[in-house]
XYZ file of C-alpha atoms in Angstrom:
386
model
C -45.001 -72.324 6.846
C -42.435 -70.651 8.748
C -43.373 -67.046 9.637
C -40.601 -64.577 8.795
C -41.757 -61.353 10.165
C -39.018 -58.952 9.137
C -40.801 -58.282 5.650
C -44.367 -57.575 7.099
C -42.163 -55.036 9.181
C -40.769 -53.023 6.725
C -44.050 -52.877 4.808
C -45.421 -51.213 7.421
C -42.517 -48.687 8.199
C -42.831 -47.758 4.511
C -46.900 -47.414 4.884
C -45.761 -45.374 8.705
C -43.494 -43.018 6.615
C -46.030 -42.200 3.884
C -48.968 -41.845 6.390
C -46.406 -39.950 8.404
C -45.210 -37.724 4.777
C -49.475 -37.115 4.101
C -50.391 -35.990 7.681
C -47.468 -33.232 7.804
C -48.684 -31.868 4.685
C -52.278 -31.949 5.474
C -52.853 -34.218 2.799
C -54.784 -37.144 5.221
C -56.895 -36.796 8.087
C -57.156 -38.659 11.204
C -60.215 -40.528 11.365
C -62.455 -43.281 10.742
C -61.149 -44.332 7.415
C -57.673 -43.910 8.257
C -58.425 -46.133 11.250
C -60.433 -48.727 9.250
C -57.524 -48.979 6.434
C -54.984 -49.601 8.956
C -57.019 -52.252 10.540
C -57.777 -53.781 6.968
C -54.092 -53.599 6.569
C -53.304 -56.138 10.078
C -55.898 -58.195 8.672
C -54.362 -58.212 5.228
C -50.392 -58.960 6.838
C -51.928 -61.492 9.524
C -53.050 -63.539 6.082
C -50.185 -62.951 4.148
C -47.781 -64.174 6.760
C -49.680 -67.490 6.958
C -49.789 -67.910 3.105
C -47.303 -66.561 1.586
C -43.589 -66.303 0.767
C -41.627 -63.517 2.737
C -40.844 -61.689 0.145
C -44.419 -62.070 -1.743
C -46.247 -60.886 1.520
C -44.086 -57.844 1.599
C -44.924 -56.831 -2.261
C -48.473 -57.495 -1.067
C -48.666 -55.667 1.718
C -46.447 -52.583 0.807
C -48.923 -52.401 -2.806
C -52.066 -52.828 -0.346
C -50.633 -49.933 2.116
C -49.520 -47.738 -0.730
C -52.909 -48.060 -2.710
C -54.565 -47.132 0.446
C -53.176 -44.148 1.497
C -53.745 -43.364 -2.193
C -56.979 -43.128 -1.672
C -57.384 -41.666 1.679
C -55.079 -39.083 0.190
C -56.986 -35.194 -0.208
C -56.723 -34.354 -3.871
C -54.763 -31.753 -4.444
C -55.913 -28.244 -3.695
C -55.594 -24.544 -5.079
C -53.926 -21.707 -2.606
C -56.323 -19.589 -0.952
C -54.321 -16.244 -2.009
C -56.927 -13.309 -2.749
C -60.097 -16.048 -4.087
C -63.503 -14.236 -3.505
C -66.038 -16.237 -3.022
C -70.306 -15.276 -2.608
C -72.618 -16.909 -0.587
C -75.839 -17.056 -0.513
C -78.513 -17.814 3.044
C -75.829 -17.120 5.753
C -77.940 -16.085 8.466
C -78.036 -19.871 9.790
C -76.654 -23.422 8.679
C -74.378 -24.142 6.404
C -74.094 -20.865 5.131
C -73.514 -18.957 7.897
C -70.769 -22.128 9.166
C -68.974 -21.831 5.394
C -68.544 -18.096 5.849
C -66.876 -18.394 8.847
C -64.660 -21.321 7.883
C -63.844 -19.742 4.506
C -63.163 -16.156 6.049
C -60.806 -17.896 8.773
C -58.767 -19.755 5.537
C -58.416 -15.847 4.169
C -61.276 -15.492 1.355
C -62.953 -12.810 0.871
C -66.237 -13.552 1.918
C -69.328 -11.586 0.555
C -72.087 -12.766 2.841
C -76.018 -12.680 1.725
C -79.011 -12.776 4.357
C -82.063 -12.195 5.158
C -82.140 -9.391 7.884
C -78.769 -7.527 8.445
C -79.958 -7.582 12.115
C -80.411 -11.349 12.455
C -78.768 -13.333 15.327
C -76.670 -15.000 12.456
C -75.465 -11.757 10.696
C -74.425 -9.919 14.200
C -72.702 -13.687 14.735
C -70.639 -13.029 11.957
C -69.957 -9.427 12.540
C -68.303 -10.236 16.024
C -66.424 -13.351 14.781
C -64.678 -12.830 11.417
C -62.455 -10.501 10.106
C -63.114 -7.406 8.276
C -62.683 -8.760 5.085
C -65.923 -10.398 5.209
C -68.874 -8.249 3.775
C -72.398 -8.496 4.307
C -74.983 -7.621 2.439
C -78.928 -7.926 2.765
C -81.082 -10.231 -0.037
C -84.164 -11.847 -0.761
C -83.593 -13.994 -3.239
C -87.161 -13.810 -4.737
C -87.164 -9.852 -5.019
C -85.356 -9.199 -8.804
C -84.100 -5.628 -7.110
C -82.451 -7.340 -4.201
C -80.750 -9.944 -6.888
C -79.678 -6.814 -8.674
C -78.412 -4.928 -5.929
C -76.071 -7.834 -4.733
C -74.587 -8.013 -8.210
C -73.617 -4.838 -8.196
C -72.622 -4.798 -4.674
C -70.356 -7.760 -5.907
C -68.952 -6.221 -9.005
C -67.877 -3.168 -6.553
C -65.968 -5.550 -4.132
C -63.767 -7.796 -6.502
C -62.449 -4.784 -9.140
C -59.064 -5.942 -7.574
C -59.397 -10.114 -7.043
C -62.576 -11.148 -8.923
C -64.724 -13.419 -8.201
C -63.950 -17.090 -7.878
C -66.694 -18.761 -6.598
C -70.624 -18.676 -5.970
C -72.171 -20.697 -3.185
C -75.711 -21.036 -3.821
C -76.729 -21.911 -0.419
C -80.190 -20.533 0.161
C -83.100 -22.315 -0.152
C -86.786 -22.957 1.099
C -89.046 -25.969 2.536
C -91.859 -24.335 2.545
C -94.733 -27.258 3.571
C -94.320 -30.776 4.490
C -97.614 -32.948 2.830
C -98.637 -35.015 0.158
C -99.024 -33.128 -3.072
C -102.906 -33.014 -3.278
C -102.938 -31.374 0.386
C -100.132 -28.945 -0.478
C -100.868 -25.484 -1.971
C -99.963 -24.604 -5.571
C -98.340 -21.423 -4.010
C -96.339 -23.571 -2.051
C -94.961 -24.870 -4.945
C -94.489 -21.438 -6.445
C -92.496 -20.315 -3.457
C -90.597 -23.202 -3.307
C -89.631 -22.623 -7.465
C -88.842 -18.616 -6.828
C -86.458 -19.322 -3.919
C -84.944 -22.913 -4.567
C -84.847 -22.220 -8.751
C -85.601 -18.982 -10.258
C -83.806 -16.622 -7.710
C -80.787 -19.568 -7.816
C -81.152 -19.063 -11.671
C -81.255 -15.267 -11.844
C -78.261 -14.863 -9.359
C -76.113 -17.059 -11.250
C -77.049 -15.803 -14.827
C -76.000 -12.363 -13.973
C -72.679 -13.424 -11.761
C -71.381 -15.506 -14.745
C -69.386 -12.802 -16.454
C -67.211 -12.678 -13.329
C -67.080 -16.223 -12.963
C -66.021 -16.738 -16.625
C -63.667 -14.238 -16.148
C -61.786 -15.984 -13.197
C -62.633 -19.459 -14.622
C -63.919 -19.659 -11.058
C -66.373 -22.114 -9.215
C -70.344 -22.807 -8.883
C -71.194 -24.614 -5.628
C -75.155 -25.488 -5.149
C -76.381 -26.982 -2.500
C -79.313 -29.412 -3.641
C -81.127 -32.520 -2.006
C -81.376 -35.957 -1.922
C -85.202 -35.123 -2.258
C -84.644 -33.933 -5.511
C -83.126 -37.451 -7.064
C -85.830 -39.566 -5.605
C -89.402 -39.554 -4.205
C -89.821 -38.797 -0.768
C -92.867 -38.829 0.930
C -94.445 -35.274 1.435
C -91.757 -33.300 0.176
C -93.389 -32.489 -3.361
C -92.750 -28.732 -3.434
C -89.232 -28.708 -1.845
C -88.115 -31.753 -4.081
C -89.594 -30.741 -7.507
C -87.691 -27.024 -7.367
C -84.502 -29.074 -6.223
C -84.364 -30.972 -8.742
C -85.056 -28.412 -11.722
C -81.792 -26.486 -9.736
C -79.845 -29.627 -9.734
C -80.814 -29.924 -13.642
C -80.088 -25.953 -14.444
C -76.567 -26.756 -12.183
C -75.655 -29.819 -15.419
C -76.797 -28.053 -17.611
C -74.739 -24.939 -16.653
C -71.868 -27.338 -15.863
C -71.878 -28.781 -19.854
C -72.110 -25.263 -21.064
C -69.366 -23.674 -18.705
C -66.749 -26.458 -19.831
C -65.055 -24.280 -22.664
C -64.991 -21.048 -20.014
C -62.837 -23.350 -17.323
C -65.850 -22.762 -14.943
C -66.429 -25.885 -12.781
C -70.161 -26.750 -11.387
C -70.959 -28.572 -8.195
C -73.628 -29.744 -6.436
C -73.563 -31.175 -3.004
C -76.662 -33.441 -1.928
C -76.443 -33.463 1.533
C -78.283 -35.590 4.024
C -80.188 -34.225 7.067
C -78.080 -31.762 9.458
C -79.536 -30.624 12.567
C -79.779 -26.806 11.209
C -81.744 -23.603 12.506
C -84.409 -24.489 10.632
C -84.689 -28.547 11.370
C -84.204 -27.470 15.254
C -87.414 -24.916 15.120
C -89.998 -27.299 16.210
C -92.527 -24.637 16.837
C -91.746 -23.460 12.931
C -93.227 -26.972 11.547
C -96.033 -26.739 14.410
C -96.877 -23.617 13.251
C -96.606 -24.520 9.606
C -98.927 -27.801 10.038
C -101.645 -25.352 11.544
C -101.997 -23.500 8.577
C -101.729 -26.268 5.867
C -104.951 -27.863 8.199
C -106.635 -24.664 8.576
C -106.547 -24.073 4.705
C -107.833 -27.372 3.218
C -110.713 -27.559 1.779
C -113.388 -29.725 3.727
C -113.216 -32.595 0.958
C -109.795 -32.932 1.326
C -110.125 -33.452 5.168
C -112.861 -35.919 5.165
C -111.078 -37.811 2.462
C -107.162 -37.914 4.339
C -108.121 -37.169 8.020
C -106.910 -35.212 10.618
C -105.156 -37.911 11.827
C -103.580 -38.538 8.765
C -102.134 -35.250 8.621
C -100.441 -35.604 12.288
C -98.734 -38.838 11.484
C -97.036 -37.560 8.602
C -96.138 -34.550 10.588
C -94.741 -36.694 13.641
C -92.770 -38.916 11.212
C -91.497 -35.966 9.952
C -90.783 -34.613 13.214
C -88.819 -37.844 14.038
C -86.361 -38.393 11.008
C -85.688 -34.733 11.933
C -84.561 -35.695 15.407
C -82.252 -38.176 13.857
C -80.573 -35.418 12.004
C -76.413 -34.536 12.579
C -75.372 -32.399 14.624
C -71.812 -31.549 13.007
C -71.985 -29.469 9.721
C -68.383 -29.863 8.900
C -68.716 -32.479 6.420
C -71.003 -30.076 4.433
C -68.749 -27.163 4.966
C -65.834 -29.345 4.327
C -67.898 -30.501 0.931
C -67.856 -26.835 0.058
C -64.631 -26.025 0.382
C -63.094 -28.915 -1.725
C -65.521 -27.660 -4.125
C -64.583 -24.549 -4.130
C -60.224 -25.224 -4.354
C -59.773 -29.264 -5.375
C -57.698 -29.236 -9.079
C -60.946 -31.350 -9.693
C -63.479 -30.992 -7.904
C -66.319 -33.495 -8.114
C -69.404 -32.747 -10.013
C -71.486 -34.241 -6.884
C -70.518 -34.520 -2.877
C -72.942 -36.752 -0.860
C -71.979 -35.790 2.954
C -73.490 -37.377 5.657
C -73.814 -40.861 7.437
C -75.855 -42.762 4.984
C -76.623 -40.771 2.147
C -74.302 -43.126 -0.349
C -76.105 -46.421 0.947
C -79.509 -44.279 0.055
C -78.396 -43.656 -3.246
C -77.196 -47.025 -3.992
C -80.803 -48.639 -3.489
C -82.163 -45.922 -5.640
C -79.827 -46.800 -8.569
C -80.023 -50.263 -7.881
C -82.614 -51.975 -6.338
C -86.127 -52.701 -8.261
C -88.699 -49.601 -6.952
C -90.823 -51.544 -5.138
C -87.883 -51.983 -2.498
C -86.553 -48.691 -3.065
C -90.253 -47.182 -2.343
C -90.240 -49.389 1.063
C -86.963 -47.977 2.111
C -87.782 -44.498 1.789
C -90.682 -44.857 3.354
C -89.091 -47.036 6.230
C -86.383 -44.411 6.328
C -88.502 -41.127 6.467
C -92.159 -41.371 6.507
C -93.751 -44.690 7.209
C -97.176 -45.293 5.374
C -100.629 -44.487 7.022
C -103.767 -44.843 4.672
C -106.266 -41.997 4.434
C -109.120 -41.873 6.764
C -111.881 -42.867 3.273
C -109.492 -45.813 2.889
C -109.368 -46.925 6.870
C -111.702 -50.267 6.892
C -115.471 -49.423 8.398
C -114.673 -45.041 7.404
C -116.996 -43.232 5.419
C -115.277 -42.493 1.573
C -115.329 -39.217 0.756
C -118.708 -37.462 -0.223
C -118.965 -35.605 -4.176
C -120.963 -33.339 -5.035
């Protein structure tokens, strides 16, 4: 067939001058996707040239280009103006990174952490504006909870509040659930669930007032079973629960409820090595003797090293969480979950999909690989009962 290549031509000045049209008004971003449409698109026009009419591989290829850029496009977004917006665990990660971006946009930024003093709050003091407020909480003390609602209150008599960032949160031990501590647990549920739930019960009048936003950060870890992360998984995914629940009930008020599930970022917390050293110390210095003889030492240090490892792995950028906030926080729509990071959609889609004795493999593949207890090691001594 004779190749006419005027058509594929002006398909692709009318994709160039839509791409072109998005860019200028921030509505697409250059990157990966934009790269790997385009080069779907050459493959696409080198096709349609060699199968079909002119004028067909034009309507095809002008559809194909428009549809894509479609996609790619950003939905569209609410203006900054005065929005307030609280956050929760900014003295490191992803809260202390979405306080800055968010202040920089013009929010008003009301800032919780730990210590006032902390080498993240001082980080904000010298880099944002004065706009952005800080004030100290611990979200498992009911007066500090208190205090930061009123402190809130006081701040947005003239804007309101518009959204809520839940951002703190707490791994507090990294074992199988017979090794870990019930108080682990507990500390786990007052951080990651009840102080989540008590903050957000009492900040709902404002929220309901502005028909604002709730933002939570949860966990993969709390949709599907991974390996020695019992405590931190359970309370994340009672939060991520309370978060549909409060997202069903908030419909009528115009509230909106998201929850971003966010795969492993190389934070504070995931860089402070000596933290999990220190933290595997005292889960082996507390177990009971039975327990020991039963799992092993050794046992113990390979889960600890695999941990160690997938934590290595982790991403160093935090923008695409930050980024995940902030669409939450202004899209027309936002979406009811965000899954940032490399991987985290393929790791959902064998949990959904695959039979569980493959999805069981992968997670352990992908985080912890298996090691069997000392009493079940061929030629060890079980465990003794009394």
């Amino acid at each position: 067939m004779e190749r006419w290549p005027w058509p594929s031509g002006g398909a692709w000045l009318l994709v160039a001058a839509r791409a072109l049209l998005q860019l200028l008004r921030a509505d697409l971003r250059l990157g990966r996707p934009l790269l790997a449409a385009l080069a779907l698109l050459a493959a696409l026009d080198w096709l349609c040239q060699r199968l079909l009419p002119p004028l067909a591989a034009l309507a095809v290829l002008a559809a194909a280009g428009w549809i894509a850029l479609s996609c790619l496009a950003r939905p569209p977004r609410l203006p900054v103006a005065t929005r307030a917006v609280l956050i929760t665990g900014c003295d490191t990660g992803f809260g202390k990174e979405a306080a800055k971006k968010l202040d920089a946009m013009g929010f008003m930024v009301l800032a919780t952490v730990l210590d006032l003093d902390s080498p993240g709050a001082l980080e904000l003091r010298a880099c944002c504006s004065p706009h952005l407020r800080l004030l100290q909480m611990d979200l498992t003390k009911p007066a500090d909870i208190s205090h930061a609602l009123e402190f809130t209150k006081t701040h947005t008599t003239s804007t309101g509040l518009w959204g809520l960032v839940n951002n703190a949160g707490l791994n507090d031990v990294v074992a199988d659930v017979e090794l870990s501590p019930v108080a682990t647990f507990r500390r786990c549920m007052e951080v990651n669930f009840f102080g989540t739930l008590q903050l957000t019960k009492g900040i709902l009048p404002l929220l309901r007032r502005s028909g604002g936003r709730i933002v939570t950060l949860g966990s993969p870890a709390g949709d599907m079973p991974y390996p020695c992360l019992g405590a931190y998984g359970t309370s994340k995914a009672a939060v991520s629960m309370l978060m549909d629940i409060f997202s069903c009930e908030l419909l009528p008020w115009g509230v909106k409820v998201s929850v971003i599930q966010p795969g492993c970022f190389k934070t504070e917390s995931v860089k402070n090595v000596g933290n999990w050293e220190q933290r595997k110390q005292l889960l082996l210095a507390g177990l009971p003797q039975e327990l020991l003889q039963a799992y092993g030492e050794d046992y113990i240090e390979h889960m600890h090293g695999q941990f160690l490892h997938s934590l290595s792995l982790a991403l160093p950028d935090l923008s695409p969480v930050v980024d995940a906030i902030i669409d939450a926080l202004l899209a027309a729509q936002p979406q009811r979950r965000y899954y940032p990071g490399h991987g985290v959609g393929l790791l959902y889609f064998i949990h959904y999909y695959l039979p569980e004795g493959l999805r069981r493999r992968f997670l352990q593949a992908f985080f912890i690989s298996p090691y069997l207890p000392r009493a079940l090691q061929p030629g060890k001594p079980g465990p003794t009962t009394t």
